[in-house]
PDB file of C-alpha atoms in Angstrom:
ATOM      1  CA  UNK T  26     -71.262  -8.314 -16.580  1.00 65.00           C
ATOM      2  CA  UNK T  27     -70.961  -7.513 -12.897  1.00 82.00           C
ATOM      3  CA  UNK T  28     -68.848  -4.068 -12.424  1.00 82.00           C
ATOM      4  CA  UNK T  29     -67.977  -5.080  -9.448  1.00 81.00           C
ATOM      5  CA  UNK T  30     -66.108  -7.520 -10.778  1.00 82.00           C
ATOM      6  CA  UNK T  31     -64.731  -5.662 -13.415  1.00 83.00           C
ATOM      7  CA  UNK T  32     -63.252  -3.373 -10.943  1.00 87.00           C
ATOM      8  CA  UNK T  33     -61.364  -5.771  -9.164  1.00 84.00           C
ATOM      9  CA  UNK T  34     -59.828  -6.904 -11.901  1.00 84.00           C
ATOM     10  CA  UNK T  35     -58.862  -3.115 -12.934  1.00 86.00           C
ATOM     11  CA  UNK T  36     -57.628  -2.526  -9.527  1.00 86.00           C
ATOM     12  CA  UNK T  37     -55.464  -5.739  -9.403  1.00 87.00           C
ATOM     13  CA  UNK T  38     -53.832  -5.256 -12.715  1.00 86.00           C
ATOM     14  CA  UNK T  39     -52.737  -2.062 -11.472  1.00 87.00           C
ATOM     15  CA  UNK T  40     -51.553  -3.230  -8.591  1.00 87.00           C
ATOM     16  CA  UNK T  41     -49.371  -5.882 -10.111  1.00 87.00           C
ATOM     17  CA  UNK T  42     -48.061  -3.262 -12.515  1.00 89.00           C
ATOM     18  CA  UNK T  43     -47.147  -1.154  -9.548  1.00 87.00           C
ATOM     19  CA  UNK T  44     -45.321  -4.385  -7.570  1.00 88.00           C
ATOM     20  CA  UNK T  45     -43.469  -5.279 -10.844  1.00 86.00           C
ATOM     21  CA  UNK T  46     -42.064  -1.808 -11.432  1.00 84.00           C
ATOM     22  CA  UNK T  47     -41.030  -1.534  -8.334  1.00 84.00           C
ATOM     23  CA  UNK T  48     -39.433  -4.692  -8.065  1.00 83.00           C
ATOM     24  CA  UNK T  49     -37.337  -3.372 -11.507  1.00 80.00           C
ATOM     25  CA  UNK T  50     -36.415  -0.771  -9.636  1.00 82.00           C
ATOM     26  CA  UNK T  51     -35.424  -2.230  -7.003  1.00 82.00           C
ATOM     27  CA  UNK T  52     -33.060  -4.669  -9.038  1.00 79.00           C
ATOM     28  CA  UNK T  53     -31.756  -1.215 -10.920  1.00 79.00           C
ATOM     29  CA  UNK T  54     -30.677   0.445  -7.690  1.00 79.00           C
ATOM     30  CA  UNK T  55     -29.278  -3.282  -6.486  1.00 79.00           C
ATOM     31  CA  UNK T  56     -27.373  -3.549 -10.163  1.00 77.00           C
ATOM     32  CA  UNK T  57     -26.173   0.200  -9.557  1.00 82.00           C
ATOM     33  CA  UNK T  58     -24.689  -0.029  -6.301  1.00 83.00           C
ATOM     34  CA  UNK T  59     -23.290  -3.165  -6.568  1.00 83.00           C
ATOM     35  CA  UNK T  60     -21.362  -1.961  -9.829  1.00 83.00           C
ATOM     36  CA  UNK T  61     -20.348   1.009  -8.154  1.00 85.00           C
ATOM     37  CA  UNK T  62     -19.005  -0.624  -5.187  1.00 88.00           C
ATOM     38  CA  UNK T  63     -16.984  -2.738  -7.406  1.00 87.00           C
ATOM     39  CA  UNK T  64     -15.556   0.409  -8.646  1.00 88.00           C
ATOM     40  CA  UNK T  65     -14.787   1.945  -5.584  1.00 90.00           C
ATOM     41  CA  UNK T  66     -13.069  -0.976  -4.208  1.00 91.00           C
ATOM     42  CA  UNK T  67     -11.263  -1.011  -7.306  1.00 89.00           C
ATOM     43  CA  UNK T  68     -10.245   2.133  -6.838  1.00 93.00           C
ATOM     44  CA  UNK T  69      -9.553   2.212  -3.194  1.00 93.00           C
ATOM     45  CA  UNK T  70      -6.822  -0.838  -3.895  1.00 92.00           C
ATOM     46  CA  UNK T  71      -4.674   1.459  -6.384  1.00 94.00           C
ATOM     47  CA  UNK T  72      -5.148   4.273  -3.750  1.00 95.00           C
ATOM     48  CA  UNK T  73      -3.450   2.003  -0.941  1.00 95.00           C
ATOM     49  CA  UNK T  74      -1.137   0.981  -3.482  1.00 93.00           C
ATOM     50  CA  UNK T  75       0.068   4.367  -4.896  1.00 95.00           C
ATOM     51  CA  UNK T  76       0.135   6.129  -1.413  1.00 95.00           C
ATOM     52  CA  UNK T  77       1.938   3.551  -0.064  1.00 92.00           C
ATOM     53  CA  UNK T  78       4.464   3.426  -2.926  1.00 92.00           C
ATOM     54  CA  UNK T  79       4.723   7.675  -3.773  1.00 94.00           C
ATOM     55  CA  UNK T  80       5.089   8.483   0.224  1.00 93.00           C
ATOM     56  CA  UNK T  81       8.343   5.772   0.254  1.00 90.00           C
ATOM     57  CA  UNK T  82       9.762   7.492  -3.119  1.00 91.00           C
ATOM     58  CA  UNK T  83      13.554   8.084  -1.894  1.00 88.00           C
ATOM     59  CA  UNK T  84      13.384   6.413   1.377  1.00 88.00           C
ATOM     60  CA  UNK T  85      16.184   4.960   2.261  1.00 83.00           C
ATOM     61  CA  UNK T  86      17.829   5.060  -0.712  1.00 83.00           C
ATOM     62  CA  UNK T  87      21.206   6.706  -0.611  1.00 79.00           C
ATOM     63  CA  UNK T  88      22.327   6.628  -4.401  1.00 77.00           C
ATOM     64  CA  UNK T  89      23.764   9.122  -6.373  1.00 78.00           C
ATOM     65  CA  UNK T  90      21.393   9.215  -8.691  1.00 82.00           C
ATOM     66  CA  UNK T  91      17.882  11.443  -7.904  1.00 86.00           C
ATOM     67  CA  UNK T  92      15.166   9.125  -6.679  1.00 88.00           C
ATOM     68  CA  UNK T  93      12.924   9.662  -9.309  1.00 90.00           C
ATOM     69  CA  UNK T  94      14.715   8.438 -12.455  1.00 89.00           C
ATOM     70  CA  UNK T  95      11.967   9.257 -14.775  1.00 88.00           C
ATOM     71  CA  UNK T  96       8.275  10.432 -15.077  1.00 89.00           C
ATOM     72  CA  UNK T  97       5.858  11.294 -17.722  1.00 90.00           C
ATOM     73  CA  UNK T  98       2.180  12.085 -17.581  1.00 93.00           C
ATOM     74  CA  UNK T  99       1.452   7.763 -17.824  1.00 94.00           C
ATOM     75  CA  UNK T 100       4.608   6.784 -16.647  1.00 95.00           C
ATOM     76  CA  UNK T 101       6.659   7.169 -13.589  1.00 95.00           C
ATOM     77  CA  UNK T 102       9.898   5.576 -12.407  1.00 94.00           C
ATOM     78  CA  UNK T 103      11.474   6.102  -8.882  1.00 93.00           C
ATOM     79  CA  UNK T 104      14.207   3.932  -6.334  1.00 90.00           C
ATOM     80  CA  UNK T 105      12.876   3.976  -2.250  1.00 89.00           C
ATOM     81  CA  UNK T 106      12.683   1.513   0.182  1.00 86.00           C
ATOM     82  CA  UNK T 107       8.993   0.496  -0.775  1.00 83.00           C
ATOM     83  CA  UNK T 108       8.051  -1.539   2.535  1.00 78.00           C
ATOM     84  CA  UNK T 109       9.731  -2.241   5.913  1.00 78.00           C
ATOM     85  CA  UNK T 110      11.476  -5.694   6.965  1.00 74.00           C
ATOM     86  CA  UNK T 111      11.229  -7.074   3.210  1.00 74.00           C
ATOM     87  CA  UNK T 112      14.210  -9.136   1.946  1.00 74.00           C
ATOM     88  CA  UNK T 113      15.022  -5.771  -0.378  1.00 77.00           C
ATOM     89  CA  UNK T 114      16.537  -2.149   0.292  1.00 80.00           C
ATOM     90  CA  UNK T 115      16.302   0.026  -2.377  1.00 84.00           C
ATOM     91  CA  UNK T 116      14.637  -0.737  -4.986  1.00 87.00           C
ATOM     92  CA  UNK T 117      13.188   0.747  -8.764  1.00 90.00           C
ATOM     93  CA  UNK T 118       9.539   0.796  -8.690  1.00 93.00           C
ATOM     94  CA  UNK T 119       7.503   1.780 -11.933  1.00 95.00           C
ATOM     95  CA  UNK T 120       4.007   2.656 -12.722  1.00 96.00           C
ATOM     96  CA  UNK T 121       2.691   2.731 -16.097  1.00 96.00           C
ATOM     97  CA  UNK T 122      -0.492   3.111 -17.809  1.00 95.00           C
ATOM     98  CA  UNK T 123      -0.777   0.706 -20.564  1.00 91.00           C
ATOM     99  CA  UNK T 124      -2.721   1.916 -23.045  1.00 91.00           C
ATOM    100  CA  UNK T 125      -1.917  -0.583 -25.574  1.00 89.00           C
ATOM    101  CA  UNK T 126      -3.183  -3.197 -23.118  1.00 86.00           C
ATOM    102  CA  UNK T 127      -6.619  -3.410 -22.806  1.00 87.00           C
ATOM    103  CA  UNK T 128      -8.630  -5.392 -20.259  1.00 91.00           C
ATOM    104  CA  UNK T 129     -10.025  -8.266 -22.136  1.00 91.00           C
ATOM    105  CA  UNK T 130     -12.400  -9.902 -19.150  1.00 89.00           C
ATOM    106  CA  UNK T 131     -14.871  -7.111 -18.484  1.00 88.00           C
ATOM    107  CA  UNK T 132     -17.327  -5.584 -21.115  1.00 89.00           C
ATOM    108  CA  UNK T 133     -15.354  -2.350 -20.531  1.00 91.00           C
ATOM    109  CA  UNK T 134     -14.183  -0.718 -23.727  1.00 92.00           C
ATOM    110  CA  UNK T 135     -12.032   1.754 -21.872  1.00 92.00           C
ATOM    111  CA  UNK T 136     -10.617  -0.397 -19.235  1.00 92.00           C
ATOM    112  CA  UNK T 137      -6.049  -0.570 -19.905  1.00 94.00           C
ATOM    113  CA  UNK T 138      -3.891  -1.887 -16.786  1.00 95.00           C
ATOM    114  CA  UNK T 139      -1.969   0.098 -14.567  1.00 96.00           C
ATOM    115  CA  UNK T 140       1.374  -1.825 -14.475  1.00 96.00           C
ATOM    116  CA  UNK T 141       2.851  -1.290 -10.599  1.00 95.00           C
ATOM    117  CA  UNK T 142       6.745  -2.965 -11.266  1.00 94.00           C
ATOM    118  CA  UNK T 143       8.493  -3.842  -7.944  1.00 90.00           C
ATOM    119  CA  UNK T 144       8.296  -5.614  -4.444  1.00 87.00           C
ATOM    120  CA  UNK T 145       4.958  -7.703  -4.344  1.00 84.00           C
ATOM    121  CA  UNK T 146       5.721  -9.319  -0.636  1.00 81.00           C
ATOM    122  CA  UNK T 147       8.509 -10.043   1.779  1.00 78.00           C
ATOM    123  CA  UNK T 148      10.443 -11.835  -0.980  1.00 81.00           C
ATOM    124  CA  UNK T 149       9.396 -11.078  -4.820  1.00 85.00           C
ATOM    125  CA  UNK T 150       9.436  -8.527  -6.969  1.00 88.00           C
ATOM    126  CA  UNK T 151       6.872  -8.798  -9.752  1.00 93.00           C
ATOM    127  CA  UNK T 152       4.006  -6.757 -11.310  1.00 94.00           C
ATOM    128  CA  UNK T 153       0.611  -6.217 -10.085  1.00 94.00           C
ATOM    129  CA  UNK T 154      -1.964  -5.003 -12.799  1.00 94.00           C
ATOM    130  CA  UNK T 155      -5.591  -3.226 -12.077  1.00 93.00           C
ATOM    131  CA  UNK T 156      -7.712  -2.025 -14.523  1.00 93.00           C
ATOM    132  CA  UNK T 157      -8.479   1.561 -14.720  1.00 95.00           C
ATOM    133  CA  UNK T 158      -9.677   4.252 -17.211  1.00 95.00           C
ATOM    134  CA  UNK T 159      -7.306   6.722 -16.927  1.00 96.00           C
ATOM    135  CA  UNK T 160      -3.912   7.593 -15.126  1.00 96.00           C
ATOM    136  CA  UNK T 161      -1.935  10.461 -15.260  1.00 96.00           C
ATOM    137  CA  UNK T 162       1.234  11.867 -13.276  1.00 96.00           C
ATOM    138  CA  UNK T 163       2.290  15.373 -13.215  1.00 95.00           C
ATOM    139  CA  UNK T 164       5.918  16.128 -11.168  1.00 94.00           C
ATOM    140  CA  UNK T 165       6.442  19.869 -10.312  1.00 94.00           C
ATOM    141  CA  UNK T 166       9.083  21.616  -9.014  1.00 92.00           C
ATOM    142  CA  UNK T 167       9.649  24.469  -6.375  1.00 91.00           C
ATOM    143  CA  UNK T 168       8.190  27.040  -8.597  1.00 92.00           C
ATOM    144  CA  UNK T 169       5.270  24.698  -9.853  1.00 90.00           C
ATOM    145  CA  UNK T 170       7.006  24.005 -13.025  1.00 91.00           C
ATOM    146  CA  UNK T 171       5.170  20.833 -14.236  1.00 92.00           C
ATOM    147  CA  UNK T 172       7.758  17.976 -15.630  1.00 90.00           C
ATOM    148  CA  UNK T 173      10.983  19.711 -14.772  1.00 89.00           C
ATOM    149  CA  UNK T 174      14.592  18.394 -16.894  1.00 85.00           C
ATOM    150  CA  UNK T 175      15.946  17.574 -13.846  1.00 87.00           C
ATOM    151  CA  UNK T 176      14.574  14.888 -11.679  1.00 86.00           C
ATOM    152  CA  UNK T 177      16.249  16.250  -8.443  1.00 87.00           C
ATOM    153  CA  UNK T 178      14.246  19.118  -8.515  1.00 89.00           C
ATOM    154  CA  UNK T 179      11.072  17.699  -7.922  1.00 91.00           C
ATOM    155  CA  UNK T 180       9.123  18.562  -5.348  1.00 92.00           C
ATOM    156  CA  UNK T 181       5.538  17.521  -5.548  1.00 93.00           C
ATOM    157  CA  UNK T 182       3.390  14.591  -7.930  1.00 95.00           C
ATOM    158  CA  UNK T 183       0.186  15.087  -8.398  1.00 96.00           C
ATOM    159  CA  UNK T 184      -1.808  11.557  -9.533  1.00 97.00           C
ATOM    160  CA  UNK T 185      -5.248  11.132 -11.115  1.00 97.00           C
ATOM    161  CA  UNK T 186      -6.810   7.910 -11.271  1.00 97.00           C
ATOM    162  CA  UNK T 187      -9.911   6.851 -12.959  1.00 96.00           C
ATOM    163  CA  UNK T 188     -11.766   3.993 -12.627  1.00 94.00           C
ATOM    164  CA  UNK T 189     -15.033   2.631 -14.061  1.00 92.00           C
ATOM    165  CA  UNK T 190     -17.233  -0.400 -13.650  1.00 91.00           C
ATOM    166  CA  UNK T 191     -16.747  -3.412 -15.196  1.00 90.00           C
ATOM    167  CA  UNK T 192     -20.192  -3.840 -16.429  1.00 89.00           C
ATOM    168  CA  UNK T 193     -22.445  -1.474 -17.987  1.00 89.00           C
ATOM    169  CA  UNK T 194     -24.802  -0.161 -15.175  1.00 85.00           C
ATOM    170  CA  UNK T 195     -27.297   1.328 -17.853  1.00 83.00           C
ATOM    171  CA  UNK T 196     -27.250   3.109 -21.432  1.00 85.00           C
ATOM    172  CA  UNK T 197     -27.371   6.865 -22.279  1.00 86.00           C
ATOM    173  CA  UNK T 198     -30.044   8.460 -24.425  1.00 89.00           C
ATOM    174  CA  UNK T 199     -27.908   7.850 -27.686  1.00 92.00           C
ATOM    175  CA  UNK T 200     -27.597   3.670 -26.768  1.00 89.00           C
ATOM    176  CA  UNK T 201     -23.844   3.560 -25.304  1.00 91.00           C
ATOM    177  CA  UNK T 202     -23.457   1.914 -22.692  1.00 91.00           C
ATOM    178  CA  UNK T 203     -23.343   3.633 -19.452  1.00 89.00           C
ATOM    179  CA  UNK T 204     -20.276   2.534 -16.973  1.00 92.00           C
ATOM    180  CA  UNK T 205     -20.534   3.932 -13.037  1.00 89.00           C
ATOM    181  CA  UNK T 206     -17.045   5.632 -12.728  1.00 92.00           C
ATOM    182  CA  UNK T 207     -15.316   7.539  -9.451  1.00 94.00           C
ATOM    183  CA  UNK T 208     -12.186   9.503  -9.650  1.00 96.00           C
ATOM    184  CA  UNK T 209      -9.078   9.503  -7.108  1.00 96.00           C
ATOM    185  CA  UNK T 210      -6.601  12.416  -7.074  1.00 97.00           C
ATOM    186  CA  UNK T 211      -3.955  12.954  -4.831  1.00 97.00           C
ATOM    187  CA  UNK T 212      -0.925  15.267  -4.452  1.00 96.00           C
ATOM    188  CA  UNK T 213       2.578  13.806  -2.703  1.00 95.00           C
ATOM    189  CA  UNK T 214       5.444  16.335  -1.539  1.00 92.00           C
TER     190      UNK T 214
END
């Protein structure tokens, strides 16, 4: 047998090797970002949302009641003026973390909604739900009290949110599936 034939066909099977892992990895990396933008994005909406919605809390609401009516660490209820030259003034807005309602259309184990109650456009109120991982809301008052008794007294919220991919982007050394996740936090006086 000729070796330099035997060679080539050595060197070639490496070479194909080397293409094809690097073509995995190339489809890894593609697979990775792409699930990781769709978390971002994800995120990014419930951002817009929430800063929209917590920098309005009171606005132009006169009432005699305080502005935020209730709030928990998953659960926060408050009356404002929520967007300008809608067919509504004041209104009661809610956010909740559903726990007990889990995302059924992604692969996502830990995916529940975040419930947003309240204006949805110029002329409806209704509720908008986006899956996330975790959600948590923490009211203080003027000497950082967390969760004061009295809703009148609060002065800052402080808001988590966590959200993961929809789709596994790998698995960890044990076999779980591994989710991309990014984390939003954000404090409103």
């Amino acid at each position: 047998m000729n070796v330099g034939v035997v060679t080539s066909f050595a060197v070639g099977g490496l070479l194909l090797i080397t293409m094809l892992t690097l073509n995995n990895r190339v489809y890894e990396s593609s697979q990775e970002t792409t699930l990781n933008m769709m978390a971002k994005n994800n995120l990014n909406t419930v951002a817009q949302l929430i800063t929209n919605d917590f920098q309005r809390i009171g606005y132009n609401y006169g009432g005699a009641l305080p502005s935020v009516a209730n709030a928990d660490s998953t659960r926060i209820q408050f009356r404002g003026d929520m967007h300008e030259g809608d067919n509504f003034n004041s209104t009661t807005n809610i956010w909740e973390w559903d726990t007990g309602d889990p995302v059924t259309n992604t692969s996502n184990p830990n995916d529940s909604y975040l419930k947003r109650t309240g204006p949805v456009n110029q002329n409806n109120m209704g509720v908008i739900e986006i899956p996330v991982v975790h959600f948590e809301v923490i009211p203080y008052d003027a000497n950082n009290n967390a969760f004061p008794a009295l809703k009148q007294l609060i002065k800052r919220i402080e808001v988590e949110v966590i959200c993961e991919s929809p789709e596994p982007s790998g698995t960890l050394a044990n076999g779980d599936p591994y989710y991309m996740r990014v984390v939003w936090k954000k404090t409103f006086y």
